Amino acid sequence: MKPINLSFAACGFLGIYHLGAASAFCRHGKRLLKDVKAFAGASAGSLVASVLLTAPEKIEECNRFTYQFAEETRKQSFGALTPGYDFMARLRSGVESILPPNAHELAHDRLYVSITNTRTRQNYLVSHFPSREDLIKVLLASSFVPIYAGLRPVEYKGQVMSP
């Protein structure tokens, strides 16, 4: 089979649909996944793409985290906007617990994450991850939704980024 690329769109908590597709790929499309040259995504789509590439055996764990995270956010008085609730810190803890220690090596030149410089509005597809922390920062920057996820966007390489 000819190499293919797989991309997941931005969609917030609807990323659970992407996780369903990723789960179906893992169960019924292993042969197809072997032919995927590159994975791409923005926001929640980048999170699913990163797990499918670096830790496909953790898709179900990712499903559980997403449901728990959504429920936890809904229980807040004002959702993610509740004073004192740190949406991005909670997301980071989930990402850190799911991605393997060598995720950045597995993702290097195979995962393409869409981020935008908030000042210049220039979009970038990042595919080079010198460290696991760099990969996590890029995924968080791609997932940041101004105001909803907080007031301070994620910094990456000294630049303020968002999806």
CSV table of N, CA and C in Angstrom, one decimal:
chain,number,residue,atom,x,y,z
A,1,MET,N,0.8,-1.2,0.0
A,1,MET,CA,0.0,0.0,0.0
A,1,MET,C,0.9,1.2,0.0
A,2,LYS,N,0.4,2.2,-0.7
A,2,LYS,CA,1.1,3.5,-0.8
A,2,LYS,C,1.1,4.2,0.6
A,3,PRO,N,2.2,4.9,1.0
A,3,PRO,CA,2.1,5.6,2.3
A,3,PRO,C,1.0,6.7,2.3
A,4,ILE,N,0.4,6.8,3.5
A,4,ILE,CA,-0.7,7.8,3.6
A,4,ILE,C,-0.4,8.7,4.8
A,5,ASN,N,-1.1,9.8,4.9
A,5,ASN,CA,-1.0,10.7,6.0
A,5,ASN,C,-2.4,10.8,6.7
A,6,LEU,N,-2.4,11.0,8.0
A,6,LEU,CA,-3.6,11.0,8.8
A,6,LEU,C,-3.7,12.3,9.6
A,7,SER,N,-4.8,13.0,9.5
A,7,SER,CA,-4.9,14.3,10.1
A,7,SER,C,-6.2,14.4,11.0
A,8,PHE,N,-6.1,15.0,12.1
A,8,PHE,CA,-7.2,15.2,13.0
A,8,PHE,C,-7.5,16.7,13.3
A,9,ALA,N,-8.7,17.1,13.1
A,9,ALA,CA,-9.0,18.5,13.2
A,9,ALA,C,-9.2,19.0,14.7
A,10,ALA,N,-9.2,20.3,14.8
A,10,ALA,CA,-9.4,20.9,16.1
A,10,ALA,C,-10.9,20.7,16.5
A,11,CYS,N,-11.2,20.4,17.7
A,11,CYS,CA,-12.7,20.2,18.0
A,11,CYS,C,-13.0,20.2,19.5
A,12,GLY,N,-12.0,20.6,20.4
A,12,GLY,CA,-12.3,20.6,21.8
A,12,GLY,C,-12.7,19.3,22.4
A,13,PHE,N,-13.7,19.3,23.3
A,13,PHE,CA,-14.1,18.0,23.9
A,13,PHE,C,-14.7,17.0,22.9
A,14,LEU,N,-15.0,17.5,21.7
A,14,LEU,CA,-15.5,16.6,20.7
A,14,LEU,C,-14.3,15.7,20.2
A,15,GLY,N,-13.2,15.9,20.7
A,15,GLY,CA,-12.0,15.1,20.4
A,15,GLY,C,-12.3,13.6,20.8
A,16,ILE,N,-13.3,13.4,21.6
A,16,ILE,CA,-13.7,12.0,21.9
A,16,ILE,C,-14.1,11.3,20.7
A,17,TYR,N,-14.6,12.0,19.7
A,17,TYR,CA,-14.9,11.3,18.4
A,17,TYR,C,-13.6,10.9,17.7
A,18,HIS,N,-12.6,11.8,17.8
A,18,HIS,CA,-11.3,11.4,17.2
A,18,HIS,C,-10.8,10.2,17.9
A,19,LEU,N,-10.9,10.2,19.2
A,19,LEU,CA,-10.5,9.0,20.0
A,19,LEU,C,-11.2,7.7,19.6
A,20,GLY,N,-12.5,7.9,19.2
A,20,GLY,CA,-13.2,6.7,18.8
A,20,GLY,C,-12.7,6.2,17.4
A,21,ALA,N,-12.3,7.2,16.5
A,21,ALA,CA,-11.8,6.8,15.3
A,21,ALA,C,-10.4,6.1,15.5
A,22,ALA,N,-9.6,6.7,16.4
A,22,ALA,CA,-8.3,6.2,16.7
A,22,ALA,C,-8.4,4.8,17.2
A,23,SER,N,-9.4,4.6,18.1
A,23,SER,CA,-9.6,3.3,18.7
A,23,SER,C,-10.0,2.2,17.6
A,24,ALA,N,-10.8,2.7,16.7
A,24,ALA,CA,-11.2,1.8,15.6
A,24,ALA,C,-10.0,1.5,14.7
A,25,PHE,N,-9.1,2.4,14.5
A,25,PHE,CA,-7.9,2.1,13.7
A,25,PHE,C,-7.1,1.1,14.4
A,26,CYS,N,-6.9,1.2,15.8
A,26,CYS,CA,-6.1,0.3,16.5
A,26,CYS,C,-6.7,-1.1,16.5
A,27,ARG,N,-8.0,-1.2,16.5
A,27,ARG,CA,-8.7,-2.5,16.6
A,27,ARG,C,-8.8,-3.2,15.2
A,28,HIS,N,-9.2,-2.3,14.2
A,28,HIS,CA,-9.5,-2.9,12.9
A,28,HIS,C,-8.6,-2.4,11.7
A,29,GLY,N,-7.7,-1.5,12.0
A,29,GLY,CA,-6.9,-1.0,10.9
A,29,GLY,C,-5.4,-1.0,11.2
A,30,LYS,N,-5.0,-2.0,11.8
A,30,LYS,CA,-3.5,-2.1,12.1
A,30,LYS,C,-2.7,-2.1,10.8
A,31,ARG,N,-3.2,-2.7,9.8
A,31,ARG,CA,-2.4,-2.8,8.6
A,31,ARG,C,-2.4,-1.4,7.9
A,32,LEU,N,-3.5,-0.7,8.0
A,32,LEU,CA,-3.6,0.7,7.5
A,32,LEU,C,-2.6,1.6,8.3
A,33,LEU,N,-2.6,1.5,9.6
A,33,LEU,CA,-1.7,2.3,10.4
A,33,LEU,C,-0.2,2.1,10.1
A,34,LYS,N,0.1,0.9,9.7
A,34,LYS,CA,1.5,0.7,9.3
A,34,LYS,C,1.9,1.5,8.1
A,35,ASP,N,1.0,1.9,7.3
A,35,ASP,CA,1.3,2.7,6.1
A,35,ASP,C,1.2,4.2,6.3
A,36,VAL,N,0.9,4.6,7.5
A,36,VAL,CA,0.8,6.0,7.8
A,36,VAL,C,2.2,6.6,8.0
A,37,LYS,N,2.5,7.5,7.1
A,37,LYS,CA,3.8,8.2,7.1
A,37,LYS,C,3.9,9.3,8.1
A,38,ALA,N,2.8,10.1,8.1
A,38,ALA,CA,2.8,11.3,9.0
A,38,ALA,C,1.4,11.4,9.7
A,39,PHE,N,1.4,11.9,10.9
A,39,PHE,CA,0.2,12.2,11.6
A,39,PHE,C,0.1,13.7,11.9
A,40,ALA,N,-1.0,14.3,11.8
A,40,ALA,CA,-1.1,15.7,12.0
A,40,ALA,C,-2.4,16.0,12.8
A,41,GLY,N,-2.3,17.2,13.4
A,41,GLY,CA,-3.5,17.7,14.1
A,41,GLY,C,-3.4,19.1,14.6
A,42,ALA,N,-4.6,19.6,15.0
A,42,ALA,CA,-4.6,20.9,15.7
A,42,ALA,C,-5.5,20.7,16.9
A,43,SER,N,-5.1,21.4,18.0
A,43,SER,CA,-5.9,21.3,19.2
A,43,SER,C,-6.1,19.9,19.7
A,44,ALA,N,-7.4,19.5,20.0
A,44,ALA,CA,-7.7,18.2,20.5
A,44,ALA,C,-7.2,17.2,19.4
A,45,GLY,N,-7.3,17.5,18.2
A,45,GLY,CA,-6.8,16.6,17.1
A,45,GLY,C,-5.3,16.3,17.2
A,46,SER,N,-4.5,17.3,17.7
A,46,SER,CA,-3.1,17.0,17.8
A,46,SER,C,-2.8,16.1,19.0
A,47,LEU,N,-3.7,16.2,20.0
A,47,LEU,CA,-3.5,15.3,21.2
A,47,LEU,C,-3.8,13.8,20.8
A,48,VAL,N,-4.9,13.6,20.0
A,48,VAL,CA,-5.2,12.3,19.5
A,48,VAL,C,-4.2,11.8,18.6
A,49,ALA,N,-3.7,12.6,17.7
A,49,ALA,CA,-2.7,12.2,16.7
A,49,ALA,C,-1.4,11.8,17.5
A,50,SER,N,-1.0,12.5,18.5
A,50,SER,CA,0.2,12.2,19.3
A,50,SER,C,0.1,10.9,20.0
A,51,VAL,N,-1.1,10.6,20.5
A,51,VAL,CA,-1.3,9.3,21.3
A,51,VAL,C,-1.3,8.2,20.3
A,52,LEU,N,-2.0,8.3,19.1
A,52,LEU,CA,-2.1,7.3,18.2
A,52,LEU,C,-0.7,6.9,17.6
A,53,LEU,N,0.1,7.9,17.5
A,53,LEU,CA,1.5,7.7,17.0
A,53,LEU,C,2.4,7.1,18.0
A,54,THR,N,2.4,7.7,19.2
A,54,THR,CA,3.4,7.3,20.2
A,54,THR,C,3.0,6.3,21.3
A,55,ALA,N,1.7,6.2,21.5
A,55,ALA,CA,1.2,5.2,22.5
A,55,ALA,C,-0.2,4.7,22.2
A,56,PRO,N,-0.3,4.0,21.0
A,56,PRO,CA,-1.6,3.5,20.6
A,56,PRO,C,-2.3,2.6,21.7
A,57,GLU,N,-1.5,1.9,22.4
A,57,GLU,CA,-2.0,1.0,23.5
A,57,GLU,C,-2.7,1.8,24.6
A,58,LYS,N,-2.5,3.1,24.6
A,58,LYS,CA,-3.1,3.9,25.7
A,58,LYS,C,-4.4,4.7,25.2
A,59,ILE,N,-4.9,4.3,24.1
A,59,ILE,CA,-6.1,5.0,23.5
A,59,ILE,C,-7.3,4.9,24.5
A,60,GLU,N,-7.5,3.8,25.1
A,60,GLU,CA,-8.6,3.6,26.1
A,60,GLU,C,-8.3,4.4,27.3
A,61,GLU,N,-7.1,4.5,27.8
A,61,GLU,CA,-6.7,5.3,28.9
A,61,GLU,C,-7.0,6.8,28.6
A,62,CYS,N,-6.7,7.2,27.4
A,62,CYS,CA,-7.0,8.5,26.9
A,62,CYS,C,-8.5,8.8,26.9
A,63,ASN,N,-9.3,7.8,26.5
A,63,ASN,CA,-10.7,8.0,26.5
A,63,ASN,C,-11.2,8.2,28.0
A,64,ARG,N,-10.7,7.4,28.9
A,64,ARG,CA,-11.1,7.6,30.3
A,64,ARG,C,-10.7,9.0,30.8
A,65,PHE,N,-9.5,9.4,30.5
A,65,PHE,CA,-9.1,10.7,30.9
A,65,PHE,C,-10.0,11.8,30.4
A,66,THR,N,-10.3,11.7,29.1
A,66,THR,CA,-11.1,12.8,28.4
A,66,THR,C,-12.5,12.9,29.1
A,67,TYR,N,-13.1,11.7,29.4
A,67,TYR,CA,-14.4,11.7,30.0
A,67,TYR,C,-14.3,12.3,31.4
A,68,GLN,N,-13.3,11.9,32.2
A,68,GLN,CA,-13.1,12.5,33.5
A,68,GLN,C,-12.8,13.9,33.5
A,69,PHE,N,-12.0,14.4,32.6
A,69,PHE,CA,-11.6,15.8,32.4
A,69,PHE,C,-12.9,16.6,32.1
A,70,ALA,N,-13.7,16.2,31.1
A,70,ALA,CA,-14.9,16.9,30.7
A,70,ALA,C,-15.9,17.0,31.9
A,71,GLU,N,-16.0,15.9,32.7
A,71,GLU,CA,-16.9,15.8,33.8
A,71,GLU,C,-16.4,16.8,34.9
A,72,GLU,N,-15.1,16.7,35.2
A,72,GLU,CA,-14.5,17.6,36.2
A,72,GLU,C,-14.7,19.1,35.8
A,73,THR,N,-14.5,19.4,34.5
A,73,THR,CA,-14.7,20.8,34.1
A,73,THR,C,-16.2,21.2,34.2
A,74,ARG,N,-17.1,20.3,33.8
A,74,ARG,CA,-18.5,20.6,33.9
A,74,ARG,C,-19.0,20.8,35.4
A,75,LYS,N,-18.3,20.2,36.3
A,75,LYS,CA,-18.7,20.3,37.7
A,75,LYS,C,-18.3,21.6,38.3
A,76,GLN,N,-17.4,22.3,37.7
A,76,GLN,CA,-16.9,23.6,38.2
A,76,GLN,C,-18.1,24.6,38.1
A,77,SER,N,-18.1,25.5,39.0
A,77,SER,CA,-19.2,26.5,39.1
A,77,SER,C,-19.4,27.2,37.7
A,78,PHE,N,-18.3,27.6,37.1
A,78,PHE,CA,-18.4,28.3,35.8
A,78,PHE,C,-17.6,27.6,34.8
A,79,GLY,N,-17.6,26.3,34.9
A,79,GLY,CA,-16.8,25.5,33.9
A,79,GLY,C,-15.3,25.8,34.0
A,80,ALA,N,-14.7,25.8,32.9
A,80,ALA,CA,-13.3,26.1,32.8
A,80,ALA,C,-13.0,27.5,33.2
A,81,LEU,N,-14.0,28.4,33.3
A,81,LEU,CA,-13.8,29.8,33.6
A,81,LEU,C,-13.8,30.0,35.1
A,82,THR,N,-14.0,29.0,35.9
A,82,THR,CA,-14.1,29.1,37.4
A,82,THR,C,-12.8,29.6,37.9
A,83,PRO,N,-12.8,30.7,38.7
A,83,PRO,CA,-11.6,31.1,39.3
A,83,PRO,C,-10.9,30.0,40.2
A,84,GLY,N,-9.6,29.9,40.0
A,84,GLY,CA,-8.8,28.9,40.7
A,84,GLY,C,-8.7,27.6,40.0
A,85,TYR,N,-9.6,27.3,39.0
A,85,TYR,CA,-9.5,26.1,38.2
A,85,TYR,C,-8.5,26.3,37.1
A,86,ASP,N,-7.5,25.4,37.1
A,86,ASP,CA,-6.4,25.6,36.1
A,86,ASP,C,-6.6,24.5,35.0
A,87,PHE,N,-7.4,24.8,34.0
A,87,PHE,CA,-7.7,23.9,32.9
A,87,PHE,C,-6.4,23.4,32.2
A,88,MET,N,-5.5,24.3,31.9
A,88,MET,CA,-4.3,23.9,31.2
A,88,MET,C,-3.4,23.0,32.1
A,89,ALA,N,-3.3,23.2,33.4
A,89,ALA,CA,-2.5,22.4,34.3
A,89,ALA,C,-3.1,21.0,34.3
A,90,ARG,N,-4.4,20.9,34.3
A,90,ARG,CA,-5.1,19.6,34.3
A,90,ARG,C,-4.8,18.8,33.0
A,91,LEU,N,-4.9,19.6,31.9
A,91,LEU,CA,-4.6,19.0,30.6
A,91,LEU,C,-3.2,18.5,30.5
A,92,ARG,N,-2.3,19.3,31.0
A,92,ARG,CA,-0.9,18.9,31.0
A,92,ARG,C,-0.6,17.6,31.8
A,93,SER,N,-1.3,17.5,33.0
A,93,SER,CA,-1.1,16.3,33.8
A,93,SER,C,-1.6,15.1,33.0
A,94,GLY,N,-2.7,15.2,32.3
A,94,GLY,CA,-3.2,14.1,31.5
A,94,GLY,C,-2.2,13.7,30.4
A,95,VAL,N,-1.7,14.7,29.7
A,95,VAL,CA,-0.8,14.5,28.6
A,95,VAL,C,0.5,13.8,29.1
A,96,GLU,N,1.0,14.3,30.2
A,96,GLU,CA,2.2,13.8,30.8
A,96,GLU,C,2.0,12.3,31.3
A,97,SER,N,0.9,12.0,31.8
A,97,SER,CA,0.6,10.6,32.2
A,97,SER,C,0.5,9.6,31.1
A,98,ILE,N,0.0,10.1,29.9
A,98,ILE,CA,-0.2,9.2,28.8
A,98,ILE,C,0.9,9.1,27.8
A,99,LEU,N,1.6,10.1,27.5
A,99,LEU,CA,2.7,10.0,26.6
A,99,LEU,C,3.9,9.3,27.2
A,100,PRO,N,4.5,8.4,26.4
A,100,PRO,CA,5.7,7.7,26.9
A,100,PRO,C,6.9,8.6,27.0
A,101,PRO,N,7.9,8.2,27.8
A,101,PRO,CA,9.1,9.0,28.0
A,101,PRO,C,9.8,9.3,26.7
A,102,ASN,N,9.7,8.5,25.7
A,102,ASN,CA,10.4,8.7,24.4
A,102,ASN,C,9.4,9.3,23.3
A,103,ALA,N,8.3,9.8,23.7
A,103,ALA,CA,7.3,10.3,22.8
A,103,ALA,C,7.9,11.3,21.8
A,104,HIS,N,8.8,12.2,22.2
A,104,HIS,CA,9.4,13.1,21.3
A,104,HIS,C,10.2,12.5,20.2
A,105,GLU,N,10.8,11.4,20.5
A,105,GLU,CA,11.6,10.6,19.5
A,105,GLU,C,10.7,9.9,18.5
A,106,LEU,N,9.6,9.4,19.0
A,106,LEU,CA,8.7,8.7,18.2
A,106,LEU,C,7.9,9.7,17.3
A,107,ALA,N,7.7,10.9,17.8
A,107,ALA,CA,7.0,11.9,17.0
A,107,ALA,C,7.8,12.7,16.1
A,108,HIS,N,9.1,12.7,16.3
A,108,HIS,CA,10.0,13.6,15.5
A,108,HIS,C,9.9,13.3,14.0
A,109,ASP,N,9.6,14.3,13.2
A,109,ASP,CA,9.4,14.2,11.8
A,109,ASP,C,8.2,13.3,11.3
A,110,ARG,N,7.4,12.9,12.3
A,110,ARG,CA,6.2,12.1,11.9
A,110,ARG,C,4.9,12.7,12.4
A,111,LEU,N,5.0,13.6,13.4
A,111,LEU,CA,3.8,14.3,14.0
A,111,LEU,C,4.0,15.7,13.6
A,112,TYR,N,2.9,16.3,13.0
A,112,TYR,CA,2.8,17.7,12.6
A,112,TYR,C,1.7,18.4,13.4
A,113,VAL,N,2.1,19.3,14.3
A,113,VAL,CA,1.1,20.0,15.1
A,113,VAL,C,1.0,21.4,14.7
A,114,SER,N,-0.3,21.9,14.5
A,114,SER,CA,-0.5,23.2,14.1
A,114,SER,C,-0.6,24.2,15.3
A,115,ILE,N,0.2,25.2,15.3
A,115,ILE,CA,0.2,26.2,16.3
A,115,ILE,C,0.3,27.6,15.6
A,116,THR,N,-0.2,28.6,16.3
A,116,THR,CA,-0.2,30.0,15.7
A,116,THR,C,0.4,31.0,16.7
A,117,ASN,N,1.3,31.8,16.2
A,117,ASN,CA,1.8,32.9,17.0
A,117,ASN,C,0.7,33.9,17.2
A,118,THR,N,0.4,34.2,18.4
A,118,THR,CA,-0.8,35.0,18.7
A,118,THR,C,-0.5,36.5,18.3
A,119,ARG,N,0.7,36.9,18.3
A,119,ARG,CA,1.1,38.3,18.0
A,119,ARG,C,1.0,38.5,16.5
A,120,THR,N,1.7,37.6,15.7
A,120,THR,CA,1.8,37.8,14.3
A,120,THR,C,0.7,37.1,13.5
A,121,ARG,N,0.0,36.2,14.2
A,121,ARG,CA,-1.1,35.3,13.5
A,121,ARG,C,-0.5,34.4,12.5
A,122,GLN,N,0.8,34.2,12.5
A,122,GLN,CA,1.4,33.2,11.6
A,122,GLN,C,1.3,31.8,12.1
A,123,ASN,N,0.9,30.9,11.2
A,123,ASN,CA,0.7,29.5,11.6
A,123,ASN,C,1.9,28.7,11.3
A,124,TYR,N,2.2,27.7,12.1
A,124,TYR,CA,3.3,26.9,11.9
A,124,TYR,C,2.9,25.4,12.1
A,125,LEU,N,3.5,24.5,11.4
A,125,LEU,CA,3.4,23.1,11.6
A,125,LEU,C,4.7,22.6,12.2
A,126,VAL,N,4.6,22.3,13.5
A,126,VAL,CA,5.8,21.9,14.2
A,126,VAL,C,6.0,20.4,14.1
A,127,SER,N,7.2,19.9,13.7
A,127,SER,CA,7.4,18.5,13.6
A,127,SER,C,8.7,18.1,14.2
A,128,HIS,N,9.5,19.0,14.8
A,128,HIS,CA,10.8,18.7,15.4
A,128,HIS,C,10.6,18.9,16.9
A,129,PHE,N,10.9,17.9,17.6
A,129,PHE,CA,10.7,17.9,19.1
A,129,PHE,C,12.0,17.4,19.8
A,130,PRO,N,12.9,18.4,20.1
A,130,PRO,CA,14.2,18.0,20.7
A,130,PRO,C,14.0,17.3,22.1
A,131,SER,N,12.9,17.5,22.8
A,131,SER,CA,12.7,16.9,24.1
A,131,SER,C,11.2,16.6,24.2
A,132,ARG,N,10.9,15.8,25.2
A,132,ARG,CA,9.5,15.4,25.6
A,132,ARG,C,8.8,16.7,26.0
A,133,GLU,N,9.5,17.6,26.8
A,133,GLU,CA,8.9,18.8,27.2
A,133,GLU,C,8.5,19.7,26.0
A,134,ASP,N,9.4,19.8,25.0
A,134,ASP,CA,9.0,20.5,23.8
A,134,ASP,C,7.8,20.0,23.1
A,135,LEU,N,7.7,18.7,23.0
A,135,LEU,CA,6.5,18.1,22.4
A,135,LEU,C,5.2,18.5,23.3
A,136,ILE,N,5.3,18.3,24.6
A,136,ILE,CA,4.2,18.7,25.4
A,136,ILE,C,3.8,20.1,25.3
A,137,LYS,N,4.8,21.0,25.3
A,137,LYS,CA,4.5,22.5,25.1
A,137,LYS,C,3.8,22.8,23.8
A,138,VAL,N,4.2,22.1,22.7
A,138,VAL,CA,3.6,22.3,21.4
A,138,VAL,C,2.2,21.8,21.5
A,139,LEU,N,1.9,20.6,22.0
A,139,LEU,CA,0.6,20.1,22.1
A,139,LEU,C,-0.3,21.0,23.0
A,140,LEU,N,0.2,21.6,24.1
A,140,LEU,CA,-0.6,22.5,24.9
A,140,LEU,C,-0.8,23.8,24.2
A,141,ALA,N,0.2,24.3,23.5
A,141,ALA,CA,0.0,25.5,22.7
A,141,ALA,C,-1.1,25.3,21.7
A,142,SER,N,-1.1,24.2,21.0
A,142,SER,CA,-2.1,23.9,20.0
A,142,SER,C,-3.5,23.8,20.6
A,143,SER,N,-3.6,23.4,21.9
A,143,SER,CA,-4.9,23.1,22.5
A,143,SER,C,-5.4,24.3,23.3
A,144,PHE,N,-4.6,25.4,23.4
A,144,PHE,CA,-5.0,26.6,24.2
A,144,PHE,C,-6.1,27.3,23.5
A,145,VAL,N,-7.2,27.5,24.2
A,145,VAL,CA,-8.3,28.4,23.7
A,145,VAL,C,-8.4,29.6,24.6
A,146,PRO,N,-8.1,30.8,24.1
A,146,PRO,CA,-8.0,32.0,24.9
A,146,PRO,C,-9.3,32.2,25.7
A,147,ILE,N,-9.2,32.6,26.9
A,147,ILE,CA,-10.2,32.8,27.9
A,147,ILE,C,-10.7,31.5,28.5
A,148,TYR,N,-11.2,30.6,27.6
A,148,TYR,CA,-11.7,29.3,28.1
A,148,TYR,C,-10.6,28.6,28.9
A,149,ALA,N,-9.5,28.5,28.3
A,149,ALA,CA,-8.4,27.7,28.9
A,149,ALA,C,-7.5,28.5,29.8
A,150,GLY,N,-7.8,29.8,29.9
A,150,GLY,CA,-7.0,30.7,30.7
A,150,GLY,C,-6.7,32.0,30.0
A,151,LEU,N,-6.0,32.9,30.7
A,151,LEU,CA,-5.6,34.2,30.1
A,151,LEU,C,-4.2,34.2,29.5
A,152,ARG,N,-3.4,33.3,30.0
A,152,ARG,CA,-2.0,33.4,29.5
A,152,ARG,C,-1.7,32.2,28.5
A,153,PRO,N,-1.5,32.6,27.2
A,153,PRO,CA,-1.3,31.5,26.2
A,153,PRO,C,0.1,30.8,26.6
A,154,VAL,N,0.2,29.7,26.0
A,154,VAL,CA,1.4,28.9,26.1
A,154,VAL,C,2.6,29.5,25.4
A,155,GLU,N,3.7,29.5,26.0
A,155,GLU,CA,4.9,30.0,25.3
A,155,GLU,C,5.7,28.8,24.8
A,156,TYR,N,6.2,29.0,23.5
A,156,TYR,CA,7.0,28.0,22.9
A,156,TYR,C,8.2,28.7,22.2
A,157,LYS,N,9.4,28.4,22.6
A,157,LYS,CA,10.6,29.0,22.1
A,157,LYS,C,10.5,30.6,22.1
A,158,GLY,N,10.0,31.1,23.3
A,158,GLY,CA,9.9,32.5,23.5
A,158,GLY,C,8.8,33.2,22.8
A,159,GLN,N,8.0,32.5,22.1
A,159,GLN,CA,6.8,33.1,21.4
A,159,GLN,C,5.5,32.6,22.1
A,160,VAL,N,4.5,33.5,22.1
A,160,VAL,CA,3.2,33.1,22.6
A,160,VAL,C,2.4,32.5,21.5
A,161,MET,N,1.9,31.3,21.8
A,161,MET,CA,1.2,30.5,20.7
A,161,MET,C,-0.2,30.1,21.2
A,162,SER,N,-1.0,29.7,20.2
A,162,SER,CA,-2.3,29.2,20.4
A,162,SER,C,-2.7,28.3,19.2
A,163,PRO,N,-3.9,27.7,19.2
A,163,PRO,CA,-4.2,26.8,18.1
A,163,PRO,C,-4.4,27.5,16.8
